[in-house]
Tab-separated table of N, CA and C in Angstrom:
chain	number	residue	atom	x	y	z
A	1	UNK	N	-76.875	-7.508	-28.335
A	1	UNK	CA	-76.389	-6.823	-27.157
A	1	UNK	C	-76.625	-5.322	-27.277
A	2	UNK	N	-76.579	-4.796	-28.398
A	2	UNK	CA	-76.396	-3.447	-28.793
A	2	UNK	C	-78.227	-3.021	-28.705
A	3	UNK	N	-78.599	-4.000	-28.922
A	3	UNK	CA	-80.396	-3.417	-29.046
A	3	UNK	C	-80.576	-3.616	-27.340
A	4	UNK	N	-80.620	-4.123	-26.883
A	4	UNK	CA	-80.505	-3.966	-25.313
A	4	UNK	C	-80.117	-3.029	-24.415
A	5	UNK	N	-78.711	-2.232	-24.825
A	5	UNK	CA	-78.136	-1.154	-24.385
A	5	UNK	C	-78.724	-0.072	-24.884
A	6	UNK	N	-79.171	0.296	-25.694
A	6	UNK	CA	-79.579	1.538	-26.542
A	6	UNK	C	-80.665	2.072	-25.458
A	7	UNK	N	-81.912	1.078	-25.686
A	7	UNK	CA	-83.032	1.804	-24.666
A	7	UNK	C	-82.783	2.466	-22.939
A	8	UNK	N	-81.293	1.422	-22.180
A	8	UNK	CA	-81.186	1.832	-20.876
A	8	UNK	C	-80.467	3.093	-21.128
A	9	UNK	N	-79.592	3.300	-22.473
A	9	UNK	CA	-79.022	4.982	-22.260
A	9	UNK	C	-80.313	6.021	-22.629
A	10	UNK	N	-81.196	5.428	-23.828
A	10	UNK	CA	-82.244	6.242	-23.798
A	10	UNK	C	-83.079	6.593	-22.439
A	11	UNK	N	-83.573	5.906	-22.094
A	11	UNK	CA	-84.144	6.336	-20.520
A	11	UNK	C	-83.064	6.603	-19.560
A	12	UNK	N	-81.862	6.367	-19.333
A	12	UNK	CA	-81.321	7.022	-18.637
A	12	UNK	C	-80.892	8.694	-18.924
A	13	UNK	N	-81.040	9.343	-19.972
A	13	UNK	CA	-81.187	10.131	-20.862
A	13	UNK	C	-82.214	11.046	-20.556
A	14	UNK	N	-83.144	10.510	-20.589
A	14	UNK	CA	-84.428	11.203	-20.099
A	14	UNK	C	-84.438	11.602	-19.327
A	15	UNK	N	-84.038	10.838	-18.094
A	15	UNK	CA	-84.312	10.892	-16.499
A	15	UNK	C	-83.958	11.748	-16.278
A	16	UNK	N	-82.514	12.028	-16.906
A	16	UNK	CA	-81.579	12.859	-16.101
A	16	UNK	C	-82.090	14.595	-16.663
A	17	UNK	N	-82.553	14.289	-18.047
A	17	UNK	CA	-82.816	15.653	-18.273
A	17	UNK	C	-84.476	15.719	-17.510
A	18	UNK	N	-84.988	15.468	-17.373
A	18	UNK	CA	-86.539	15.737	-16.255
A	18	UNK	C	-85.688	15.980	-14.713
A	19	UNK	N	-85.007	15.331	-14.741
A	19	UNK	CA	-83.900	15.904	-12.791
A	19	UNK	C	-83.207	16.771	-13.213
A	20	UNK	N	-83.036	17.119	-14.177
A	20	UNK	CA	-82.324	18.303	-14.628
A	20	UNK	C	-83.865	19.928	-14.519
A	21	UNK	N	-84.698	19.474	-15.525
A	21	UNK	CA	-85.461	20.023	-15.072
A	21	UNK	C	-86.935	20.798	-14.211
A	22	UNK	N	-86.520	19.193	-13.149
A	22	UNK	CA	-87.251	19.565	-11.679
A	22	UNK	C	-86.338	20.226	-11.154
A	23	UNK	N	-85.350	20.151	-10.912
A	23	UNK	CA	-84.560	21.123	-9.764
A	23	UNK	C	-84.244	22.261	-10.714
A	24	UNK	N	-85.186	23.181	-11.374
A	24	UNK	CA	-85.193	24.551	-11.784
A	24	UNK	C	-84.237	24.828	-12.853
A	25	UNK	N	-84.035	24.024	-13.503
A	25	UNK	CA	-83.588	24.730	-14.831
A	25	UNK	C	-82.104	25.453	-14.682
A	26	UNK	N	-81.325	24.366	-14.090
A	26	UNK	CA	-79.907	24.805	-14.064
A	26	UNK	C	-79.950	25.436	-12.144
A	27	UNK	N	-80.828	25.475	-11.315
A	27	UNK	CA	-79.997	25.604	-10.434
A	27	UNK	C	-81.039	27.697	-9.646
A	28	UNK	N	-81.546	27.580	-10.358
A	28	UNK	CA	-82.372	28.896	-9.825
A	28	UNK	C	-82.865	28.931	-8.856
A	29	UNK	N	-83.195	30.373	-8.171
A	29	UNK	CA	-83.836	29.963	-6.635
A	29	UNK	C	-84.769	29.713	-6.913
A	30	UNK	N	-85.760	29.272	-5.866
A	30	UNK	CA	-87.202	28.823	-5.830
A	30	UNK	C	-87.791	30.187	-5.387
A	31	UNK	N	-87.604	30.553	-4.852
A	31	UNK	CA	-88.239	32.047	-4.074
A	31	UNK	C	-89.128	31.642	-3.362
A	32	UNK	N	-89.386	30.615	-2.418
A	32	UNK	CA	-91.055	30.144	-1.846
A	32	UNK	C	-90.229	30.428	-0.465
A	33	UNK	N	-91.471	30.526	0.075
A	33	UNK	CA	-91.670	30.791	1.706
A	33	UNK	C	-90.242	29.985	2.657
A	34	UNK	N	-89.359	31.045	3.079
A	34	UNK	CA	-88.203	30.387	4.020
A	34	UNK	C	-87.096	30.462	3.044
A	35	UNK	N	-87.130	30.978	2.361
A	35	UNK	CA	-85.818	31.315	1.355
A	35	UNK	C	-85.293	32.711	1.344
A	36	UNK	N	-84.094	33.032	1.420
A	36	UNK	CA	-83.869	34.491	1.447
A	36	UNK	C	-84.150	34.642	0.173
A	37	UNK	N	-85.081	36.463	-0.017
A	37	UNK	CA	-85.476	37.323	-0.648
A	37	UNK	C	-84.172	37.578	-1.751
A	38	UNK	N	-84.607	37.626	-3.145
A	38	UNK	CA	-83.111	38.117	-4.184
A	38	UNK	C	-83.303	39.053	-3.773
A	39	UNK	N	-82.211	40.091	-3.498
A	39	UNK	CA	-81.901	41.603	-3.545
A	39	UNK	C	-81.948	41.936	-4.837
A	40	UNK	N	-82.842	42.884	-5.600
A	40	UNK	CA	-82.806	43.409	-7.050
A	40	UNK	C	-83.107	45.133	-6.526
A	41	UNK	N	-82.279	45.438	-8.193
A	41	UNK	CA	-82.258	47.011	-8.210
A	41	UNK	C	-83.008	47.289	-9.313
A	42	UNK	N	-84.312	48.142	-8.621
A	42	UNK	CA	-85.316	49.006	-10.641
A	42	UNK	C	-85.456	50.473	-9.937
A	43	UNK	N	-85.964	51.221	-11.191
A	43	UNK	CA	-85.927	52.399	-11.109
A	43	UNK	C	-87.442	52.092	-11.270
A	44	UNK	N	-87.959	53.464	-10.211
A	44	UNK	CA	-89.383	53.815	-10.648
A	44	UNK	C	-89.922	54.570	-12.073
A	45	UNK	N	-90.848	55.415	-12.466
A	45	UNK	CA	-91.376	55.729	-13.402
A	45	UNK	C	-90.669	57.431	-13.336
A	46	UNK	N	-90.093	57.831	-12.184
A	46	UNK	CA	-89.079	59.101	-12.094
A	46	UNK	C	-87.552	58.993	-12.253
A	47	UNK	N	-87.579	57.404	-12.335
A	47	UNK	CA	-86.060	56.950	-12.419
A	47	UNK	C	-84.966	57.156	-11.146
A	48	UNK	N	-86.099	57.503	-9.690
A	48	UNK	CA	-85.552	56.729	-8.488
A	48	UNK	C	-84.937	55.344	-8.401
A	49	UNK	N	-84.291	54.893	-7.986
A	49	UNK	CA	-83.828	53.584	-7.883
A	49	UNK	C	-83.674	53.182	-6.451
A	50	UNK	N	-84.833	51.890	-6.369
A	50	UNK	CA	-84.834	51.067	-5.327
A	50	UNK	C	-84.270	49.308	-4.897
A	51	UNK	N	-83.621	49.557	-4.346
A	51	UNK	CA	-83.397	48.132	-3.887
A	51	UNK	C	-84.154	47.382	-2.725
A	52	UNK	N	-84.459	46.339	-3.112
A	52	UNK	CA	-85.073	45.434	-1.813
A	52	UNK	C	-84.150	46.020	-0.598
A	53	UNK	N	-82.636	45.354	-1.118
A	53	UNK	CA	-82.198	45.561	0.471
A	53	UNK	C	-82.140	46.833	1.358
A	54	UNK	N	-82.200	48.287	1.023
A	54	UNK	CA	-82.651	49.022	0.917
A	54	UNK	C	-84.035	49.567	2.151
A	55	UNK	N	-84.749	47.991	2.337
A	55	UNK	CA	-85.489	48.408	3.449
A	55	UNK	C	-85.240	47.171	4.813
A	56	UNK	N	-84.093	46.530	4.776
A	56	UNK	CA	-83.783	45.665	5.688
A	56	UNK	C	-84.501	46.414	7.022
A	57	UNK	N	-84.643	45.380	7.776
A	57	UNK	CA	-85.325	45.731	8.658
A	57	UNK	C	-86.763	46.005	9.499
A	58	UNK	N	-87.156	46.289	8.001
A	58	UNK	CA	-88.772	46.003	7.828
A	58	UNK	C	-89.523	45.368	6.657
A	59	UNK	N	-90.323	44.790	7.241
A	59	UNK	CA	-91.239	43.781	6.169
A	59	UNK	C	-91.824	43.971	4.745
A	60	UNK	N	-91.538	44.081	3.646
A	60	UNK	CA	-91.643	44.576	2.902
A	60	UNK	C	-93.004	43.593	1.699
A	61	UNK	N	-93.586	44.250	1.268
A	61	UNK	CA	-94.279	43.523	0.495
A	61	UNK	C	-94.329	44.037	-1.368
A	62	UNK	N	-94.084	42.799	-2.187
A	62	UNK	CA	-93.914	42.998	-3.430
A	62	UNK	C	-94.852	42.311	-4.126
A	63	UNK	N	-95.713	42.951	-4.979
A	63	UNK	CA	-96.840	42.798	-5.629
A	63	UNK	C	-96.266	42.903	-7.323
A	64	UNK	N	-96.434	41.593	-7.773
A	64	UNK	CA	-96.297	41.910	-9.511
A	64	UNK	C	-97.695	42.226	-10.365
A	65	UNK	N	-97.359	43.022	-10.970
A	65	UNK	CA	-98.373	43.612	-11.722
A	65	UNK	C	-98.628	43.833	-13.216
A	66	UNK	N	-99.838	43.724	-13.471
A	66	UNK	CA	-99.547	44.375	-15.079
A	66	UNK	C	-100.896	45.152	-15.362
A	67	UNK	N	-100.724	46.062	-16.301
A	67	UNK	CA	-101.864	47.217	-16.311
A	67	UNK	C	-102.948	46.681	-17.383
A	68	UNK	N	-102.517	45.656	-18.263
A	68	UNK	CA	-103.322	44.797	-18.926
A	68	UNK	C	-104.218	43.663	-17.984
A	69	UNK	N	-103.954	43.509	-16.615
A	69	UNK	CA	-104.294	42.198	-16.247
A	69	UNK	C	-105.375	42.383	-15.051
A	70	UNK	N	-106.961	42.251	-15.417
A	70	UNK	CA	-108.173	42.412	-14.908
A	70	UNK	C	-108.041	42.287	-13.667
A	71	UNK	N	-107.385	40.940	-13.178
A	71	UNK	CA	-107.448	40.703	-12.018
A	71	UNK	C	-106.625	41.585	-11.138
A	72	UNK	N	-105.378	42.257	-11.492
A	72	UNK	CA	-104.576	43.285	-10.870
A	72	UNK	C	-105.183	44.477	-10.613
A	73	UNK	N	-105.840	45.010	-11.750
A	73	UNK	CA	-106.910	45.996	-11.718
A	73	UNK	C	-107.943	46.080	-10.626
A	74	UNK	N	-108.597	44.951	-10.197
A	74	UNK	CA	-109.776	45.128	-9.222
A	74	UNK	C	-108.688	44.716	-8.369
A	75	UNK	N	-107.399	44.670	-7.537
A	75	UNK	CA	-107.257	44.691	-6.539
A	75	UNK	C	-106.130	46.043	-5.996
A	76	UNK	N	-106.017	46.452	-7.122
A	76	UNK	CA	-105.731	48.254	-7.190
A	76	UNK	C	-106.163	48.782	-5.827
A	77	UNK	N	-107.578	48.959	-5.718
A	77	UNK	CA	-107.985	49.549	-4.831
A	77	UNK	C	-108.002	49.211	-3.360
A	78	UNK	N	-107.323	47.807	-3.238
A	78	UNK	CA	-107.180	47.498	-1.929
A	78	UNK	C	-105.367	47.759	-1.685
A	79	UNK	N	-104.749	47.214	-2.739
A	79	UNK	CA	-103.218	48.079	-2.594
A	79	UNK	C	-103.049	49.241	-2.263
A	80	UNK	N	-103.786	50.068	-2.591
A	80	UNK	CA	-103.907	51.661	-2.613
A	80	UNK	C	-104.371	52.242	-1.172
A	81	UNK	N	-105.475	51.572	-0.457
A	81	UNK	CA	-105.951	51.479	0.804
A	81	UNK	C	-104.485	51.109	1.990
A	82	UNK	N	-103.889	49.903	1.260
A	82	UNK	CA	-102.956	49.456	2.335
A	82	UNK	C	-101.928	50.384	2.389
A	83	UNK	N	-101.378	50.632	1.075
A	83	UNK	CA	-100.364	51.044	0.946
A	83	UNK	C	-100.563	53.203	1.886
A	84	UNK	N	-101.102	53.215	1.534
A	84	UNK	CA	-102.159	54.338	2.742
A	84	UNK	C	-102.246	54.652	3.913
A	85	UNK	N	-102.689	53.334	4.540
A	85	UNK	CA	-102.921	53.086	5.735
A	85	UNK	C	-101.946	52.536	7.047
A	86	UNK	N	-101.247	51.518	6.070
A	86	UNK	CA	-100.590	50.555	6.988
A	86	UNK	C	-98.615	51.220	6.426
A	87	UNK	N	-98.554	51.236	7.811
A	87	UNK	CA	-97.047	51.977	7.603
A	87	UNK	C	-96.148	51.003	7.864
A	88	UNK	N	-96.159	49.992	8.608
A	88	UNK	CA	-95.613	49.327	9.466
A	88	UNK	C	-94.590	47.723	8.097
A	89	UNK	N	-95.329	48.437	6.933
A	89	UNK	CA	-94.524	47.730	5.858
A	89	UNK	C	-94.262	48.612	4.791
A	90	UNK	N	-93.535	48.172	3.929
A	90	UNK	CA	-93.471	48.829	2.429
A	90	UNK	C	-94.034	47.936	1.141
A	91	UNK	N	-94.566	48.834	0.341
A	91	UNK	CA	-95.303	47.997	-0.396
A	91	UNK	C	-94.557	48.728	-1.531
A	92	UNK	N	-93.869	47.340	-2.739
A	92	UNK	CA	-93.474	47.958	-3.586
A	92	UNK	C	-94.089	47.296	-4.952
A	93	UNK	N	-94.770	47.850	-6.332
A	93	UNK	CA	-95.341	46.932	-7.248
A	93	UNK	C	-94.640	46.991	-8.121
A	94	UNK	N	-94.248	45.734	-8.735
A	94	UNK	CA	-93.260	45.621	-9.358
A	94	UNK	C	-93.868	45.462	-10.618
A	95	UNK	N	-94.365	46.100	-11.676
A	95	UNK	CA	-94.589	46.148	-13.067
A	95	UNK	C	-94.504	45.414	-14.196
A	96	UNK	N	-94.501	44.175	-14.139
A	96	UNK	CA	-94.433	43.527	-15.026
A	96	UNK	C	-94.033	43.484	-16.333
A	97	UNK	N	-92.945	43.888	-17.223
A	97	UNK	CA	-93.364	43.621	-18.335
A	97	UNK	C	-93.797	45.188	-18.962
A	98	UNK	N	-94.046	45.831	-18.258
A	98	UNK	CA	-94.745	47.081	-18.434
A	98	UNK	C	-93.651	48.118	-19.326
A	99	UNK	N	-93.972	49.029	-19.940
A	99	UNK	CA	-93.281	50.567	-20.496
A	99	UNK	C	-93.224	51.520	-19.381
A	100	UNK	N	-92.142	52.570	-19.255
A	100	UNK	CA	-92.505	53.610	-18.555
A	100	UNK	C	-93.523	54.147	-19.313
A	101	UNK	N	-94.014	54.479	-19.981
A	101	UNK	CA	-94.766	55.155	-20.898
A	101	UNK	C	-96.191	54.465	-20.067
A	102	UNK	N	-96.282	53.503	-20.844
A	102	UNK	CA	-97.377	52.906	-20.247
A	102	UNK	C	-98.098	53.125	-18.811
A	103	UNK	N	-97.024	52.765	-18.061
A	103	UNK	CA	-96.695	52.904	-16.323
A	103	UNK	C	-97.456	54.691	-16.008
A	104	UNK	N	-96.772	55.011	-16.844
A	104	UNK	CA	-97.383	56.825	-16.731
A	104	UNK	C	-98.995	56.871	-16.403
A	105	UNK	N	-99.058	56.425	-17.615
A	105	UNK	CA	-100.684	56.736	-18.270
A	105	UNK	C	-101.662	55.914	-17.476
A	106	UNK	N	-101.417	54.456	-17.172
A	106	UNK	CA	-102.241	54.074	-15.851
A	106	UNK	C	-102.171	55.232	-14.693
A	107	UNK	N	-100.994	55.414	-13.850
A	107	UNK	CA	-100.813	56.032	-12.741
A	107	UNK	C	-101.374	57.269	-12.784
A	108	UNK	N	-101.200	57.919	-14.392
A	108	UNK	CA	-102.255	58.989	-14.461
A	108	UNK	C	-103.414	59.083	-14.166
A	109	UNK	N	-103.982	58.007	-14.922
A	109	UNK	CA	-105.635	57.928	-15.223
A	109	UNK	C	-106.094	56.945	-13.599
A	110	UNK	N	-105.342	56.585	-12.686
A	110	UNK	CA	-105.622	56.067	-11.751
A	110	UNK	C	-105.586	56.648	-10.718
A	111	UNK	N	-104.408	57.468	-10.717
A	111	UNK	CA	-104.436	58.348	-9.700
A	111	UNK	C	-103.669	58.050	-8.374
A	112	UNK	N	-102.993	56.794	-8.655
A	112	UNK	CA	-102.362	55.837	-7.672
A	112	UNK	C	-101.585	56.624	-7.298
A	113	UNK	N	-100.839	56.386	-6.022
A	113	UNK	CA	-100.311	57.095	-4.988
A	113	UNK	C	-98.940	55.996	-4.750
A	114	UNK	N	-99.024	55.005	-5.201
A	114	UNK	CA	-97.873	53.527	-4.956
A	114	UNK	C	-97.004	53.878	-5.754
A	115	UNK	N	-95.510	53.041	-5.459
A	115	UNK	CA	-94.632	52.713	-5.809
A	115	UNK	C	-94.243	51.860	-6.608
A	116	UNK	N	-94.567	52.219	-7.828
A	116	UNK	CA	-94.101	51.574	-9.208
A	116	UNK	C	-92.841	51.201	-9.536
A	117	UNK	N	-92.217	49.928	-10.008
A	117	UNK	CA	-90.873	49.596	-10.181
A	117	UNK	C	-90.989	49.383	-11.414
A	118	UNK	N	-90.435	49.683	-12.160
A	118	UNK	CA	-89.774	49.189	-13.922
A	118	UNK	C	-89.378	48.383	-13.768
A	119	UNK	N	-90.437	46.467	-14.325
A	119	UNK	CA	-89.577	45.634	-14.324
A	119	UNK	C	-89.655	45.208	-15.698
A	120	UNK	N	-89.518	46.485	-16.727
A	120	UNK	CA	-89.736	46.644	-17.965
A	120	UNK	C	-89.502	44.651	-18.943
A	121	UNK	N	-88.237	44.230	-18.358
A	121	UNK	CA	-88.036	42.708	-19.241
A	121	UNK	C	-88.288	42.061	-18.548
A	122	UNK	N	-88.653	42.014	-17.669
A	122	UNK	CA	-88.929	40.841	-16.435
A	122	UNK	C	-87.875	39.987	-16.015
A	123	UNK	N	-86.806	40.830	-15.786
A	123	UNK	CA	-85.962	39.667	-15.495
A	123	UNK	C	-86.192	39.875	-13.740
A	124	UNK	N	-86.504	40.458	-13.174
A	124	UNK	CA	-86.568	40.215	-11.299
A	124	UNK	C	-88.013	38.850	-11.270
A	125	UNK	N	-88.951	39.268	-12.242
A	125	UNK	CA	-90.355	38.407	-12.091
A	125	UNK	C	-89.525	36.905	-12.458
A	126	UNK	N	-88.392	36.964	-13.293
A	126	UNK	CA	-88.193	35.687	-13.804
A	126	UNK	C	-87.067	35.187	-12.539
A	127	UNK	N	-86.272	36.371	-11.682
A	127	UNK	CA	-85.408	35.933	-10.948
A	127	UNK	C	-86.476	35.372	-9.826
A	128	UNK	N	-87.816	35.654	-9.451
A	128	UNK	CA	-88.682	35.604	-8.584
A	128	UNK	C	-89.251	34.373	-9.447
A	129	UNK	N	-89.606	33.711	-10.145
A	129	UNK	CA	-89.851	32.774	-10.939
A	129	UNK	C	-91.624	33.089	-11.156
A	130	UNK	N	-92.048	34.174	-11.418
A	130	UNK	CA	-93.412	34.465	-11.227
A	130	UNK	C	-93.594	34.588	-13.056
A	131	UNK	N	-94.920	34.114	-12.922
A	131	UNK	CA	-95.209	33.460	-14.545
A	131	UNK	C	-96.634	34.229	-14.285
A	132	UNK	N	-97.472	34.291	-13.326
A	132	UNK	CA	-98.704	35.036	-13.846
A	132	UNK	C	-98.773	36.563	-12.603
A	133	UNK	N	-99.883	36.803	-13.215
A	133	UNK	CA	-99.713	38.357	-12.392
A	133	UNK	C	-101.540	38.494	-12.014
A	134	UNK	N	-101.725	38.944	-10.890
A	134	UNK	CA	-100.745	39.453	-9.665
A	134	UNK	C	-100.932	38.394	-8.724
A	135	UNK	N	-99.062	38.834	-8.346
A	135	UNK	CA	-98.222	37.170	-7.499
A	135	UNK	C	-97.949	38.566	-6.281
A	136	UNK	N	-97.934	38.247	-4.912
A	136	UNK	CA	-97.402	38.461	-3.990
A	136	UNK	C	-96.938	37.953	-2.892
A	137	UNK	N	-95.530	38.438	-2.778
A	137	UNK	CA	-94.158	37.982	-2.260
A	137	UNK	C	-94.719	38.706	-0.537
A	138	UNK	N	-94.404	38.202	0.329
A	138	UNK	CA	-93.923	39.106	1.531
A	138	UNK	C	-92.463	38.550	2.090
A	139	UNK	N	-91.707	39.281	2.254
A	139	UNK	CA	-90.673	39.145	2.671
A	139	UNK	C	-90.116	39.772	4.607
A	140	UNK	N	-89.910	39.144	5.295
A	140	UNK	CA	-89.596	39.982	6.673
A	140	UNK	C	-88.358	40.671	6.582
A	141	UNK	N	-88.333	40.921	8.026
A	141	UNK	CA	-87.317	42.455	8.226
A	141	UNK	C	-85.769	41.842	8.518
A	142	UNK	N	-85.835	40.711	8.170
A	142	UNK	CA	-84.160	40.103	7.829
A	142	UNK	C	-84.503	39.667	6.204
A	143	UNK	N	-85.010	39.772	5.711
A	143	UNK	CA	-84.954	39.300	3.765
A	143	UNK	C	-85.501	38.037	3.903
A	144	UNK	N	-86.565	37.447	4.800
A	144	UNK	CA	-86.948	35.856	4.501
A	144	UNK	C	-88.321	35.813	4.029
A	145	UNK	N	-88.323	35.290	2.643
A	145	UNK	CA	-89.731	35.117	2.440
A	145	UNK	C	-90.360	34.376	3.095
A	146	UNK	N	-91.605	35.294	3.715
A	146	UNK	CA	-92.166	34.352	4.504
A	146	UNK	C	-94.151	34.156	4.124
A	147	UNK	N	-94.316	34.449	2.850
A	147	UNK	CA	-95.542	33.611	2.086
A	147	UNK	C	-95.340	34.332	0.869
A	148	UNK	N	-95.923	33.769	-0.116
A	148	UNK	CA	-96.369	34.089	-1.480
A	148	UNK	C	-96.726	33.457	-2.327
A	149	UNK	N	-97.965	33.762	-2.302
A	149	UNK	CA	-99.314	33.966	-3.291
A	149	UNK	C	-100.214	34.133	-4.896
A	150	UNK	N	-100.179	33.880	-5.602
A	150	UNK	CA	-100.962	34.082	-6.470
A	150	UNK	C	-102.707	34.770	-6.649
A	151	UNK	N	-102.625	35.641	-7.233
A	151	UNK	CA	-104.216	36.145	-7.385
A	151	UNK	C	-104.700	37.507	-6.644
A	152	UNK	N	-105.340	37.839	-6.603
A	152	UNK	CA	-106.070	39.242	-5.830
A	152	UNK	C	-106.112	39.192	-4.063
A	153	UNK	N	-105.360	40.358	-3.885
A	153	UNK	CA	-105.346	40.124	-1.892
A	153	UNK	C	-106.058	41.444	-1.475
A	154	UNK	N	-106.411	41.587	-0.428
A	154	UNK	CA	-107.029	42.621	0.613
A	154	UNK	C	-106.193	43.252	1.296
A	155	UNK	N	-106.932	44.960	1.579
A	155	UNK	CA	-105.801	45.254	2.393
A	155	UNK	C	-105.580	44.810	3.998
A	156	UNK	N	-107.226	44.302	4.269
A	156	UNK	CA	-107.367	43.520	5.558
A	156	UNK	C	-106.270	41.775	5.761
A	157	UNK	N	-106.230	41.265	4.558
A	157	UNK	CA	-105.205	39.921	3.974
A	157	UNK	C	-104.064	40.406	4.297
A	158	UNK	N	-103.601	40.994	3.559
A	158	UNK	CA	-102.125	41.281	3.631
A	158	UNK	C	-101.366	41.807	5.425
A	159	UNK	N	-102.111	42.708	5.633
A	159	UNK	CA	-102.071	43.146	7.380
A	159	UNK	C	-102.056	42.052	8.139
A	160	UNK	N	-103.122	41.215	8.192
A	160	UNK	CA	-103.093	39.663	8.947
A	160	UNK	C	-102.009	39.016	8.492
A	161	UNK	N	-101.538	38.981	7.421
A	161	UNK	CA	-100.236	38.230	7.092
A	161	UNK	C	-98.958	38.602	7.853
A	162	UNK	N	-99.043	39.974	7.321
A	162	UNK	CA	-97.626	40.826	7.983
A	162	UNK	C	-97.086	40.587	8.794
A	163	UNK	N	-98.431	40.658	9.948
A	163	UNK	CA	-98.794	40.939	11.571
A	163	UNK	C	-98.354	39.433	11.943
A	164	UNK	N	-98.999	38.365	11.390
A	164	UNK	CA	-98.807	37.246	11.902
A	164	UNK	C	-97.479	36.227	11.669
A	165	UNK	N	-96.885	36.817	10.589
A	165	UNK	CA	-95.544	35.944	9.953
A	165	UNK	C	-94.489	37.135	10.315
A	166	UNK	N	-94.142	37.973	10.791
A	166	UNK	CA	-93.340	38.798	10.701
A	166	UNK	C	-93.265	39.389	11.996
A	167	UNK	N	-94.203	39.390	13.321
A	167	UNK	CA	-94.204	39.453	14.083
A	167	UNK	C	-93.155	38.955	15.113
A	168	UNK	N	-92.168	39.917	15.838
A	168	UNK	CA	-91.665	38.773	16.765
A	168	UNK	C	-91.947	38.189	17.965
């Protein structure tokens, strides 16, 4: 009787820890498209401090980044264009992992003009559940994410997005 019972608590055992961790690891948001935006607070590389909520009202877009990561690098120059051009959002890059130190010496040698966030331990990338870089979030002008992305975007991409999901 006892060799019979053993295996249904073993697989019942299992199950529960795999449903334990499909639904996120205790209960975390998902952050995907139609979920309200976490409100988080970082300081920039001057030790301004910004909050998401902070720009209620308008559409905000959050780009994770890292100054090690090729693919973030070649799309620099289209962040830099948008962030430029298009007023009608805020674009904030959230740093990955990064040093202020570090953060400096890119922005130096780049010349960037954007809004750098210290997300020095990653705990907003981990509250955002973002594992590679560069991930971008758009969020609308009530806090609802409304797409996000993985990989290199345009500043022509991102505008069509804005325009078309955020539009009323």
């Amino acid at each position: 009787m006892l060799k019979k019972i053993v295996p249904v608590i073993v697989i019942a055992a299992v199950l529960g820890l795999l449903g334990f961790l499909v639904s996120g690891l205790g209960g975390k948001t998902s952050a995907q498209a139609g979920d309200q935006a976490i409100d988080f607070e970082l300081q920039d590389i001057d030790g301004n401090t910004y909050k998401l909520s902070d720009f209620k009202g308008q559409p905000v877009v959050l780009n994770f980044f890292a100054t090690w990561c090729a693919p973030c690098i070649e799309e620099a120059p289209e962040l830099e264009a948008f962030g430029k051009e298009y007023k009608d959002a805020k674009l904030l890059i959230l740093a990955k992992g990064e040093s202020k130190r570090r953060m400096e010496k890119y922005i130096g040698e780049s010349g960037s003009k954007l809004t750098y966030l210290l997300d020095t331990k990653e705990e907003i990338s981990k509250e955002y559940n973002v594992i590679g870089q560069p991930e971008t979030i758009i969020v609308d002008g009530n806090g609802i994410i409304v797409e996000r992305f993985s990989g290199p975007t345009t500043k022509d991409d991102l505008i069509a997005i804005i325009q078309e999901k955020t539009s009323p």
